């Protein structure tokens, strides 16, 4: 799981979703593009349960437009919108950060011989 920032060059429908699937990294919980299953890493029961729980919290694809701008088709005025990350996405991101920091501690302890 990786949090990425992408910038579109065009406003093509599904551009991000298709490109991310093409490179083997579908968006989290994006079922039409394969993001609703574990595609890399382990499938151990504990990990699978963690991922399934995250799918339940964020029960849609994990795509959010932080900024959106375009030229209004009627007034020709440039309009700009800004939106904060939704609560469900924030919650899943925090869960992953907590999970991975715990994994990092386990690996460090093993390397240190503990």
PDB file of C-alpha atoms in Angstrom:
ATOM      1  CA  UNK A   1       0.000   0.000   0.000  1.00  0.00           C
ATOM      2  CA  UNK A   2       1.437   3.331  -1.066  1.00  0.00           C
ATOM      3  CA  UNK A   3       0.022   6.822  -0.777  1.00  0.00           C
ATOM      4  CA  UNK A   4       0.731   8.652  -4.030  1.00  0.00           C
ATOM      5  CA  UNK A   5       0.067  12.074  -5.472  1.00  0.00           C
ATOM      6  CA  UNK A   6      -0.674  12.156  -9.174  1.00  0.00           C
ATOM      7  CA  UNK A   7      -1.196  15.124 -11.443  1.00  0.00           C
ATOM      8  CA  UNK A   8      -3.297  14.747 -14.553  1.00  0.00           C
ATOM      9  CA  UNK A   9      -2.289  16.219 -17.858  1.00  0.00           C
ATOM     10  CA  UNK A  10      -5.804  15.770 -19.208  1.00  0.00           C
ATOM     11  CA  UNK A  11      -9.155  15.225 -17.586  1.00  0.00           C
ATOM     12  CA  UNK A  12      -9.747  11.861 -19.252  1.00  0.00           C
ATOM     13  CA  UNK A  13     -12.266   9.607 -17.504  1.00  0.00           C
ATOM     14  CA  UNK A  14     -10.577   6.754 -15.615  1.00  0.00           C
ATOM     15  CA  UNK A  15      -7.073   7.975 -16.569  1.00  0.00           C
ATOM     16  CA  UNK A  16      -5.576   7.373 -13.120  1.00  0.00           C
ATOM     17  CA  UNK A  17      -7.453   4.122 -12.535  1.00  0.00           C
ATOM     18  CA  UNK A  18      -6.432   2.578 -15.862  1.00  0.00           C
ATOM     19  CA  UNK A  19      -2.797   3.673 -15.664  1.00  0.00           C
ATOM     20  CA  UNK A  20      -2.350   2.460 -12.097  1.00  0.00           C
ATOM     21  CA  UNK A  21      -3.809  -0.942 -12.995  1.00  0.00           C
ATOM     22  CA  UNK A  22      -1.572  -1.097 -16.078  1.00  0.00           C
ATOM     23  CA  UNK A  23       1.576  -0.721 -13.963  1.00  0.00           C
ATOM     24  CA  UNK A  24       0.351  -3.380 -11.527  1.00  0.00           C
ATOM     25  CA  UNK A  25      -0.767  -1.071  -8.723  1.00  0.00           C
ATOM     26  CA  UNK A  26      -4.555  -0.698  -8.849  1.00  0.00           C
ATOM     27  CA  UNK A  27      -6.233   1.810  -6.580  1.00  0.00           C
ATOM     28  CA  UNK A  28      -7.211   0.497  -3.160  1.00  0.00           C
ATOM     29  CA  UNK A  29     -10.686  -1.104  -3.260  1.00  0.00           C
ATOM     30  CA  UNK A  30     -11.229  -0.296  -6.947  1.00  0.00           C
ATOM     31  CA  UNK A  31     -12.969  -3.556  -7.863  1.00  0.00           C
ATOM     32  CA  UNK A  32     -13.386  -3.010 -11.646  1.00  0.00           C
ATOM     33  CA  UNK A  33      -9.588  -2.618 -11.892  1.00  0.00           C
ATOM     34  CA  UNK A  34      -8.497  -5.334  -9.445  1.00  0.00           C
ATOM     35  CA  UNK A  35      -7.881  -3.185  -6.372  1.00  0.00           C
ATOM     36  CA  UNK A  36     -10.333  -5.123  -4.222  1.00  0.00           C
ATOM     37  CA  UNK A  37      -7.907  -7.968  -3.564  1.00  0.00           C
ATOM     38  CA  UNK A  38      -4.358  -8.410  -2.352  1.00  0.00           C
ATOM     39  CA  UNK A  39      -2.162  -8.318  -5.458  1.00  0.00           C
ATOM     40  CA  UNK A  40       1.290  -8.164  -3.879  1.00  0.00           C
ATOM     41  CA  UNK A  41       2.858  -9.364  -0.661  1.00  0.00           C
ATOM     42  CA  UNK A  42       1.577 -11.856   1.823  1.00  0.00           C
ATOM     43  CA  UNK A  43      -1.824 -13.474   2.146  1.00  0.00           C
ATOM     44  CA  UNK A  44      -1.366 -14.590   5.762  1.00  0.00           C
ATOM     45  CA  UNK A  45      -4.670 -14.658   7.648  1.00  0.00           C
ATOM     46  CA  UNK A  46      -3.823 -11.771   9.997  1.00  0.00           C
ATOM     47  CA  UNK A  47      -2.754  -9.536   7.102  1.00  0.00           C
ATOM     48  CA  UNK A  48      -5.783 -10.501   4.988  1.00  0.00           C
ATOM     49  CA  UNK A  49      -8.092  -9.682   7.920  1.00  0.00           C
ATOM     50  CA  UNK A  50      -6.389  -6.297   8.304  1.00  0.00           C
ATOM     51  CA  UNK A  51      -6.835  -5.508   4.587  1.00  0.00           C
ATOM     52  CA  UNK A  52     -10.463  -6.713   4.589  1.00  0.00           C
ATOM     53  CA  UNK A  53     -11.144  -4.457   7.576  1.00  0.00           C
ATOM     54  CA  UNK A  54      -9.665  -1.512   5.662  1.00  0.00           C
ATOM     55  CA  UNK A  55     -11.871  -2.386   2.662  1.00  0.00           C
ATOM     56  CA  UNK A  56     -14.893  -2.155   4.983  1.00  0.00           C
ATOM     57  CA  UNK A  57     -13.820   1.243   6.339  1.00  0.00           C
ATOM     58  CA  UNK A  58     -13.162   2.635   2.852  1.00  0.00           C
ATOM     59  CA  UNK A  59     -15.856   0.818   0.891  1.00  0.00           C
ATOM     60  CA  UNK A  60     -15.112   2.614  -2.398  1.00  0.00           C
ATOM     61  CA  UNK A  61     -12.043   3.190  -4.497  1.00  0.00           C
ATOM     62  CA  UNK A  62      -9.382   5.314  -2.853  1.00  0.00           C
ATOM     63  CA  UNK A  63      -9.266   8.245  -5.223  1.00  0.00           C
ATOM     64  CA  UNK A  64      -9.669  11.852  -4.136  1.00  0.00           C
ATOM     65  CA  UNK A  65      -9.297  15.091  -6.080  1.00  0.00           C
ATOM     66  CA  UNK A  66      -7.536  17.483  -3.702  1.00  0.00           C
ATOM     67  CA  UNK A  67      -7.615  20.263  -6.283  1.00  0.00           C
ATOM     68  CA  UNK A  68      -9.750  20.580  -9.359  1.00  0.00           C
ATOM     69  CA  UNK A  69      -9.839  23.417 -11.809  1.00  0.00           C
ATOM     70  CA  UNK A  70     -11.250  24.111 -15.227  1.00  0.00           C
ATOM     71  CA  UNK A  71     -12.527  26.863 -17.456  1.00  0.00           C
ATOM     72  CA  UNK A  72     -16.300  27.267 -17.034  1.00  0.00           C
ATOM     73  CA  UNK A  73     -18.009  26.346 -20.329  1.00  0.00           C
ATOM     74  CA  UNK A  74     -20.522  29.223 -20.198  1.00  0.00           C
ATOM     75  CA  UNK A  75     -18.693  32.116 -18.514  1.00  0.00           C
ATOM     76  CA  UNK A  76     -15.185  31.113 -19.655  1.00  0.00           C
ATOM     77  CA  UNK A  77     -14.091  31.959 -16.100  1.00  0.00           C
ATOM     78  CA  UNK A  78     -11.327  29.833 -14.537  1.00  0.00           C
ATOM     79  CA  UNK A  79     -12.815  28.024 -11.521  1.00  0.00           C
ATOM     80  CA  UNK A  80     -10.826  26.239  -8.840  1.00  0.00           C
ATOM     81  CA  UNK A  81     -11.938  23.862  -6.098  1.00  0.00           C
ATOM     82  CA  UNK A  82     -10.011  22.536  -3.116  1.00  0.00           C
ATOM     83  CA  UNK A  83     -11.154  19.660  -0.933  1.00  0.00           C
ATOM     84  CA  UNK A  84      -9.689  18.011   2.152  1.00  0.00           C
ATOM     85  CA  UNK A  85      -9.175  14.262   2.326  1.00  0.00           C
ATOM     86  CA  UNK A  86     -12.406  12.498   3.383  1.00  0.00           C
ATOM     87  CA  UNK A  87     -12.572  10.964   6.859  1.00  0.00           C
ATOM     88  CA  UNK A  88     -12.727   7.350   5.610  1.00  0.00           C
ATOM     89  CA  UNK A  89      -9.520   7.806   3.606  1.00  0.00           C
ATOM     90  CA  UNK A  90      -7.800   9.501   6.541  1.00  0.00           C
ATOM     91  CA  UNK A  91      -8.783   6.613   8.805  1.00  0.00           C
ATOM     92  CA  UNK A  92      -7.438   3.933   6.452  1.00  0.00           C
ATOM     93  CA  UNK A  93      -4.185   5.853   5.877  1.00  0.00           C
ATOM     94  CA  UNK A  94      -3.670   6.124   9.639  1.00  0.00           C
ATOM     95  CA  UNK A  95      -4.397   2.399  10.108  1.00  0.00           C
ATOM     96  CA  UNK A  96      -1.765   1.539   7.470  1.00  0.00           C
ATOM     97  CA  UNK A  97       0.781   3.884   9.046  1.00  0.00           C
ATOM     98  CA  UNK A  98       0.221   2.229  12.434  1.00  0.00           C
ATOM     99  CA  UNK A  99       0.393  -1.253  10.899  1.00  0.00           C
ATOM    100  CA  UNK A 100       3.598  -0.599   8.970  1.00  0.00           C
ATOM    101  CA  UNK A 101       5.322   1.102  11.904  1.00  0.00           C
ATOM    102  CA  UNK A 102       4.613  -2.033  13.956  1.00  0.00           C
ATOM    103  CA  UNK A 103       6.035  -4.203  11.170  1.00  0.00           C
ATOM    104  CA  UNK A 104       9.136  -2.000  10.995  1.00  0.00           C
ATOM    105  CA  UNK A 105       9.678  -2.454  14.748  1.00  0.00           C
ATOM    106  CA  UNK A 106       9.367  -6.246  14.396  1.00  0.00           C
ATOM    107  CA  UNK A 107      11.939  -6.327  11.585  1.00  0.00           C
ATOM    108  CA  UNK A 108      14.319  -4.083  13.543  1.00  0.00           C
ATOM    109  CA  UNK A 109      13.994  -6.308  16.617  1.00  0.00           C
ATOM    110  CA  UNK A 110      14.773  -9.408  14.538  1.00  0.00           C
ATOM    111  CA  UNK A 111      17.799  -7.726  13.005  1.00  0.00           C
ATOM    112  CA  UNK A 112      18.975  -6.688  16.466  1.00  0.00           C
ATOM    113  CA  UNK A 113      18.584 -10.292  17.661  1.00  0.00           C
ATOM    114  CA  UNK A 114      15.711  -9.620  20.071  1.00  0.00           C
TER     115      UNK A 114
END
